[in-house]
Coordinates of C-alpha atoms and ligand atoms in Angstrom, one line a residue:
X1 CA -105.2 48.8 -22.4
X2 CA -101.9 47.9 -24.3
X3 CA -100.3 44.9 -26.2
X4 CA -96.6 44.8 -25.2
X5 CA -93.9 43.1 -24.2
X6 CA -92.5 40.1 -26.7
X7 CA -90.9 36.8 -26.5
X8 CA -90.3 33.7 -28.6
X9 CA -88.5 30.0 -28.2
X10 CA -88.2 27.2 -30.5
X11 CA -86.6 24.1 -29.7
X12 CA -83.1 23.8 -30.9
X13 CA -83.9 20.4 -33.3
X14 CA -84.4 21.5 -36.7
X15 CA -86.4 19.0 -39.1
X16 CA -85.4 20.0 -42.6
X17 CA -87.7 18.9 -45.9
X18 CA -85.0 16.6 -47.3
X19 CA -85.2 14.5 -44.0
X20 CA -88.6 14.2 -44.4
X21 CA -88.6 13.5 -47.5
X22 CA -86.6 10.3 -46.5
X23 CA -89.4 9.1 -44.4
X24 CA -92.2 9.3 -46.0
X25 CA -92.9 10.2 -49.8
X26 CA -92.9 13.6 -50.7
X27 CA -90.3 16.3 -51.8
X28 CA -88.6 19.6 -50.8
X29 CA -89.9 20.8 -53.8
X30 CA -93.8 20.0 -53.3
X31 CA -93.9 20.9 -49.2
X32 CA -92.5 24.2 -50.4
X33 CA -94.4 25.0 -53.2
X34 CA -98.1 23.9 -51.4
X35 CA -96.8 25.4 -48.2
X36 CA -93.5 27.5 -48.2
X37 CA -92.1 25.4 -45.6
X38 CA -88.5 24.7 -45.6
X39 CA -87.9 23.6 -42.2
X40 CA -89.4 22.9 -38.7
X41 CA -88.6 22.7 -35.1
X42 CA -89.4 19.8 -32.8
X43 CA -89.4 19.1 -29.4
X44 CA -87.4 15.9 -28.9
X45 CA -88.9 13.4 -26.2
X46 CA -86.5 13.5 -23.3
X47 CA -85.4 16.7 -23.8
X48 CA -87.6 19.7 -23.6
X49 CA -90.7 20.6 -22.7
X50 CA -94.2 22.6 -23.6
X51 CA -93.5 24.0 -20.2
X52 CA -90.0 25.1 -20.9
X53 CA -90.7 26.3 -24.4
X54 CA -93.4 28.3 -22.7
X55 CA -91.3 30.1 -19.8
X56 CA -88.2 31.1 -21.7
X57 CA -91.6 33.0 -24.5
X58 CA -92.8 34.3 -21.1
X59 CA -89.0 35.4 -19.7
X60 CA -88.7 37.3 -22.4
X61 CA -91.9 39.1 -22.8
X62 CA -92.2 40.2 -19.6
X63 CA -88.3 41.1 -19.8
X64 CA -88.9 43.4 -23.0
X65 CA -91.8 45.4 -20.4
X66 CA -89.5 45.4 -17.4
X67 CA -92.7 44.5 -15.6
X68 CA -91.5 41.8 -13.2
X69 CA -93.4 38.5 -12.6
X70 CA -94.4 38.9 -9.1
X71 CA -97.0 42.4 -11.0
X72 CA -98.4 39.5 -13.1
X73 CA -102.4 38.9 -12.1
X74 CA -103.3 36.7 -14.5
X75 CA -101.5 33.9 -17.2
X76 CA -103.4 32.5 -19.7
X77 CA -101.5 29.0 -21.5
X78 CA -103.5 29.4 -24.7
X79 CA -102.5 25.6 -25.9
X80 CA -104.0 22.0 -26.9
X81 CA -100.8 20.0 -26.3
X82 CA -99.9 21.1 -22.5
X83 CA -97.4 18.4 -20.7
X84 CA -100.4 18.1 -18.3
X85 CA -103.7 17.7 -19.4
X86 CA -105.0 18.8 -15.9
X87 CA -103.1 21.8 -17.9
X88 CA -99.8 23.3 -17.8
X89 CA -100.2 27.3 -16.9
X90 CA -99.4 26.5 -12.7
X91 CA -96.2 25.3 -14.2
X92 CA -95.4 28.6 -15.8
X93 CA -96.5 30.7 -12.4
X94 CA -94.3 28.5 -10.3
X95 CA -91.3 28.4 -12.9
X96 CA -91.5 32.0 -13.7
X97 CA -92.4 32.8 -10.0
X98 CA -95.5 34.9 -10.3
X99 CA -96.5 34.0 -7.1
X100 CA -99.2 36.8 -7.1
X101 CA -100.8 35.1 -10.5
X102 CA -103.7 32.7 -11.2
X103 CA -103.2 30.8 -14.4
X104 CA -105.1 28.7 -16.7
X105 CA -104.4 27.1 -20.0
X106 CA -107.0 28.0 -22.6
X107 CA -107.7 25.5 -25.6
X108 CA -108.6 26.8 -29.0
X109 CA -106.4 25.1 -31.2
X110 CA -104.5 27.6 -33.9
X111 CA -107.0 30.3 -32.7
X112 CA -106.0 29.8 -29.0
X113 CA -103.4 32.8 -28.8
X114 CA -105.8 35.6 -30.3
X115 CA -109.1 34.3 -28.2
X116 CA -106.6 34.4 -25.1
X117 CA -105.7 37.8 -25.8
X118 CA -109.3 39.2 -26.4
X119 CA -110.3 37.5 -23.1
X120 CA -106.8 38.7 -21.4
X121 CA -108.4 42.0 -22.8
X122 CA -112.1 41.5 -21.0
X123 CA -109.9 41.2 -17.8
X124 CA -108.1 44.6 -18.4
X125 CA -111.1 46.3 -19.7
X126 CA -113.7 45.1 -16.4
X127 CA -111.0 46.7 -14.7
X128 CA -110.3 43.5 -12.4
X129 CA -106.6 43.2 -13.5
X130 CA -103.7 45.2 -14.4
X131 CA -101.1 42.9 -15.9
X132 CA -101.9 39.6 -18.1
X133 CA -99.6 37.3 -20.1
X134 CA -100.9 35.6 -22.8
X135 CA -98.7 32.7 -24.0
X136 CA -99.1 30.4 -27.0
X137 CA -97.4 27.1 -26.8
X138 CA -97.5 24.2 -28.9
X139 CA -96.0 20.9 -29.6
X140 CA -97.9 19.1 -32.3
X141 CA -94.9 17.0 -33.3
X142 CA -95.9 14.9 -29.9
X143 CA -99.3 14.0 -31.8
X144 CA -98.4 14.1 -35.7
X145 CA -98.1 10.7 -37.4
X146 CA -95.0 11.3 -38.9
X147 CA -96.3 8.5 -42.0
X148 CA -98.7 11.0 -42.7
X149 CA -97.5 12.9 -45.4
X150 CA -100.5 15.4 -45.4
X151 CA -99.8 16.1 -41.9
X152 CA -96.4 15.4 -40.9
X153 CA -95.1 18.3 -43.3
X154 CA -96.7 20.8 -41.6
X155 CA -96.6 21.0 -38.3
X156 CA -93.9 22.2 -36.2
X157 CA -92.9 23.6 -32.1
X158 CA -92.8 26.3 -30.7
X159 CA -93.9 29.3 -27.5
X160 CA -94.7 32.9 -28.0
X161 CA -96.0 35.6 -25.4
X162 CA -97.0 38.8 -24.8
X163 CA -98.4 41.2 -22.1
X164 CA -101.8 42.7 -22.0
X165 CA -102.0 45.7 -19.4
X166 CA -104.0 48.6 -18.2
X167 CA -103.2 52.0 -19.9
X168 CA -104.3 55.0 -20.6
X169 CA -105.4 54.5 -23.9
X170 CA -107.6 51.5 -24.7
X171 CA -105.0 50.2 -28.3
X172 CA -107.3 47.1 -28.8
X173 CA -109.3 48.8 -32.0
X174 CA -111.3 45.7 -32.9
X175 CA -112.0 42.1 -32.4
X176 CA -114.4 39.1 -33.9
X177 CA -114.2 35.2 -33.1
X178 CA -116.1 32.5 -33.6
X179 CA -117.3 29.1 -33.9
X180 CA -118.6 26.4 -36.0
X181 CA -118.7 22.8 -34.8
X182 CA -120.4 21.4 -37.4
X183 CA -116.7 21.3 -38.9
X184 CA -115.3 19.6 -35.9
X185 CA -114.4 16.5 -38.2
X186 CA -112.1 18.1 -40.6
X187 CA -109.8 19.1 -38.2
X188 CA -108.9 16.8 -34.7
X189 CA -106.8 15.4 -32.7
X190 CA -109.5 13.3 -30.8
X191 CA -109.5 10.7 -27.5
X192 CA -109.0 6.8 -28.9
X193 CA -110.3 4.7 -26.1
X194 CA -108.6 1.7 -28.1
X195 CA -105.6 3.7 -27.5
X196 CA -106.0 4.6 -24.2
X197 CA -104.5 7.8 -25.5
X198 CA -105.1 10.4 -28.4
X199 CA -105.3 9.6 -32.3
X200 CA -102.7 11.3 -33.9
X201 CA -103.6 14.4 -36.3
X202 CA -106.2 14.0 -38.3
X203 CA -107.1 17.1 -40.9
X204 CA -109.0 17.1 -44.2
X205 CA -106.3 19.5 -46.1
X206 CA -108.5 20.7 -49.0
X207 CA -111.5 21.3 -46.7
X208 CA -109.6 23.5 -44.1
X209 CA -108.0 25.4 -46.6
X210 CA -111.3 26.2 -48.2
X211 CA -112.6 27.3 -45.0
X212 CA -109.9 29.7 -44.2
X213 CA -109.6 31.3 -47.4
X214 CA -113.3 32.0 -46.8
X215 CA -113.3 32.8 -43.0
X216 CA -110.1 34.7 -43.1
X217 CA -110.6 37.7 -45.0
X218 CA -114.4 37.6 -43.9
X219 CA -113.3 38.1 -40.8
X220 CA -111.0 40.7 -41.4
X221 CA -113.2 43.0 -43.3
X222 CA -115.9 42.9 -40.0
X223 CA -113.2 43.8 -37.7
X224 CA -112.2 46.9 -40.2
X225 CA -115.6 47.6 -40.8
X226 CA -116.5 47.7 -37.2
X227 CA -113.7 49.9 -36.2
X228 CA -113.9 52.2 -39.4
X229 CA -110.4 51.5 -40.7
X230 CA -109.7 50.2 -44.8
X231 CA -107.4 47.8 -45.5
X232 CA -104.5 50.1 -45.9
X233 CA -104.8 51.6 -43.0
X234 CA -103.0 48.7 -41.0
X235 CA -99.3 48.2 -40.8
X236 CA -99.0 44.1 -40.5
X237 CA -101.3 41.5 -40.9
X238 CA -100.3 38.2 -38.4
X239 CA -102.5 35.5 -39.8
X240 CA -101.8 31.9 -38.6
X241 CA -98.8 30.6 -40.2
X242 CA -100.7 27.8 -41.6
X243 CA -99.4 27.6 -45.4
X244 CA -97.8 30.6 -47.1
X245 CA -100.8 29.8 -49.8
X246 CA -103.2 31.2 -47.6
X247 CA -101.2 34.4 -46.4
X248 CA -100.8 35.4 -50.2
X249 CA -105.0 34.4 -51.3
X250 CA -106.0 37.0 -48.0
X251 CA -103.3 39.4 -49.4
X252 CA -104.6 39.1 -52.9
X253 CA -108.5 39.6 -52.1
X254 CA -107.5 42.4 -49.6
X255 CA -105.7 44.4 -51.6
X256 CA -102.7 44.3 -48.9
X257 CA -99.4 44.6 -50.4
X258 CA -97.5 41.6 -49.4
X259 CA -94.4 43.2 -48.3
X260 CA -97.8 43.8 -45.1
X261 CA -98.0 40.4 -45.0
X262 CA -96.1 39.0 -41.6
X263 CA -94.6 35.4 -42.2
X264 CA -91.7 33.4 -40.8
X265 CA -93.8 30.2 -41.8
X266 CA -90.5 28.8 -43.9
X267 CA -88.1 28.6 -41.0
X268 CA -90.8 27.0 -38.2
X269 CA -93.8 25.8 -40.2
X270 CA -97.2 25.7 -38.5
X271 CA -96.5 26.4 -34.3
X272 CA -100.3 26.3 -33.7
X273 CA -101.2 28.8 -30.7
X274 CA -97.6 29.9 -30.9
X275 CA -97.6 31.0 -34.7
X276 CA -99.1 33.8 -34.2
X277 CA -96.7 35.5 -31.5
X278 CA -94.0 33.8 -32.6
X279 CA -94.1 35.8 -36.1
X280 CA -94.8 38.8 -33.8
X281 CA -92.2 38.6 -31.7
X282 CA -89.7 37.7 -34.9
X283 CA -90.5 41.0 -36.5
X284 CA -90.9 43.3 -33.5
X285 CA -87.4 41.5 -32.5
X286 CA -86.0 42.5 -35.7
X287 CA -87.3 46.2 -35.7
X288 CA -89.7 46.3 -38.5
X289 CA -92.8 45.9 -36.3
X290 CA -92.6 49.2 -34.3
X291 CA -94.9 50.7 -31.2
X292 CA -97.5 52.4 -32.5
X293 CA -98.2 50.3 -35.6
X294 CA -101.5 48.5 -36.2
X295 CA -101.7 44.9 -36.7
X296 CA -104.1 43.1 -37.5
X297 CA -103.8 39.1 -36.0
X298 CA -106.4 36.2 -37.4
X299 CA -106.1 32.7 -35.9
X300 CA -108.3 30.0 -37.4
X301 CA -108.1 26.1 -37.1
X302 CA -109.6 23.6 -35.8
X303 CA -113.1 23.4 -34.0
X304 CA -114.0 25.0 -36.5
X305 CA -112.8 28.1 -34.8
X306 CA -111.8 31.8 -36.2
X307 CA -111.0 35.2 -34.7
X308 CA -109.5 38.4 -35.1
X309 CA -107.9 41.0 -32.7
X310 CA -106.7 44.8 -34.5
X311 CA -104.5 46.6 -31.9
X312 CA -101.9 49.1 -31.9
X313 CA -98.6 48.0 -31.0
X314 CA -96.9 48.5 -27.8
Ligands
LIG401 O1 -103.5 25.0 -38.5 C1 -104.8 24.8 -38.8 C2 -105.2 25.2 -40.2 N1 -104.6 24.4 -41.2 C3 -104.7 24.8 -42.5 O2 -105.1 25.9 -42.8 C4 -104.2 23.8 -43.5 C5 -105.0 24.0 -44.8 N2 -104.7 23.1 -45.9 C6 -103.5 23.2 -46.6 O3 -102.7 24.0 -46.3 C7 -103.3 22.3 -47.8 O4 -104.5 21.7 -48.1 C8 -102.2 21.2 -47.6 C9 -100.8 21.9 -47.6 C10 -102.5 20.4 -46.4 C11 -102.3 20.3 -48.8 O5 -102.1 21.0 -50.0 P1 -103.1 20.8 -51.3 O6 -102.6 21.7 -52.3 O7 -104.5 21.1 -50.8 O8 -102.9 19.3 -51.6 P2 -104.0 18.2 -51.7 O9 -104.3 17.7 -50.4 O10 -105.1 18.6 -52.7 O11 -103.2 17.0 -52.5 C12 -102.7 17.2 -53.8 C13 -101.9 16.0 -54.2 C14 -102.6 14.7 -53.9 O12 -102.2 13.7 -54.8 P3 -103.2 13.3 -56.0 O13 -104.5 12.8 -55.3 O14 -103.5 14.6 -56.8 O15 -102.5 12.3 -56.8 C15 -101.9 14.3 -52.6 O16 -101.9 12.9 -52.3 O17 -100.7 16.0 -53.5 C16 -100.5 14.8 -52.8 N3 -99.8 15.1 -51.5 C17 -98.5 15.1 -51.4 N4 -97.5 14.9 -52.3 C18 -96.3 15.1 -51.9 C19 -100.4 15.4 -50.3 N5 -99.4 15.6 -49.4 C20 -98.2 15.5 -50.1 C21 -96.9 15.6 -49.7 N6 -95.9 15.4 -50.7 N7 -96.5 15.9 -48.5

């Protein structure tokens, strides 16, 4: 099994610090500092799409493989914020024309990209398909309450994709995920029948921070342990671009030097399911993510949920 093929789109409206800064009252100054944000992109109503985010992530993955879309068995839409909540993967079969294809979306919040591609990878493994694109799409700025200076800071759009196939080799080294509901009420985005509609982001900042600098590296070290590798022995870590903060804490208690340390969170904030390829696809793009490296990628968020994937590249 192999974890190819890359692709990445943002939506062309850029949200800088300073605007924000006019609406509600904070500062470039503090959202960098807490975060490393500088900027964000967002979807603007009217114009755009999860859906069209999500094919031109999946155009390009599949392009970078040269494996066309009519090969592709299965796509897995790893989002919470589909255009359709009967979910949006049909729309990426019949746009990208993968006629051959079931689809499904997959909700997991900011750990829906690395559970899709750990159950792409039960799909490949069972032996009952050959080619699977994972995508992670998200547009949060539909749902953020842009008065909300804890949340409205942070978030940002975004799609990112990649292929899982059959191989020779089996590169997935290592995974772990999991879940804890009892923390369900620090991080939601939940149904308000007074509404008729969904209350906009709520999160409990300090609490979720807590629980990732915890869960992170924990996580990490089983997947290492499990697979006998140390630290140093991987190339990138891809954790979910939720605050730079985080990144360097994991770094610090790991021992990883940070130059190891994938981020792009300055220039597109926190995508949700899409942070996590999106970073990928920016560094493989770029040439300093190479095949045959080994990354190690950690989504956590909300549910509570957590998991890890280590796989060599390409
Ligand atoms: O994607 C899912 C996973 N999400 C995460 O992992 C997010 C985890 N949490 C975080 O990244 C951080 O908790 C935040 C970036 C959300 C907040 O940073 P913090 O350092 O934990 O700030 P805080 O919530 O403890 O707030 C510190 C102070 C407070 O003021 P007082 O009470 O000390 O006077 C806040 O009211 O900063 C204030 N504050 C702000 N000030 C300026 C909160 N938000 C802002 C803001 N601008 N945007």
């Amino acid at each position: 099994m192999r974890i190819w093929g890359h692709g990445g789109a943002l939506p062309p409206q850029i949200i800088t610090n300073e605007q924000l800064a006019q609406q509600v009252d904070t500062s470039d100054e503090w959202i960098v500092t807490r975060t490393g944000i500088k900027e964000r992109r967002v979807v603007v109503n009217g114009s755009g799409s999860l859906v069209a985010l999500a094919l031109e992530a999946s155009r390009q993955a599949l392009a970078s493989t040269g494996v066309a879309p009519i090969e592709v068995d299965l796509i897995l839409l790893t989002s919470s914020t589909p255009d359709d909540l009967f979910g949006s993967a049909a729309q990426i079969q019949q746009g990208l024309g993968a006629y051959r294809s079931v689809a499904f979306d997959l909700t997991a919040a900011c750990s829906g990209f690395v559970f899709g591609v750990i159950t792409a990878a039960q799909f490949i493994r069972s032996g009952t398909f050959r080619h699977i694109l994972v995508v992670g799409a998200d547009v949060l700025s539909r749902w953020v309450d842009w008065q909300d200076r804890g949340t409205c800071i942070l978030f940002g759009d975004g799609a990112g994709a990649v292929l899982v196939s059959s191989h020779s080799r089996d590169n997935l080294l290592g995974f772990a995920m999991a879940t804890d509901g009892k923390g369900g009420g620090l991080l939601n985005l939940p149904y308000a029948p007074d509404r008729s509609g969904f209350a906009p982001i709520f999160m409990n900042g300090k609490e979720v921070y807590r629980f990732a600098v915890t869960k992170v590296p924990e996580t990490i070290e089983e997947i290492l342990a499990k697979s006998h590798h140390q630290p140093q022995d991987v190339d990138w870590y891809i954790l979910h671009q939720a605050n730079q903060r985080i990144m360097d804490a994991v770094a610090l208690r790991l021992g990883v030097a940070p130059h190891k340390m994938v981020s792009n969170i300055a220039q597109v904030g926190n995508t949700s399911a899409a942070s996590i390829p999106l970073a990928l696809d920016d560094y493989a793009r770029s040439g300093q993510i190479k095949p045959g490296d080994k990354i190690m990628a950690v989504g956590f968020g909300a549910g509570l949920s957590w998991g890890g994937v280590l796989f060599q590249w390409g």
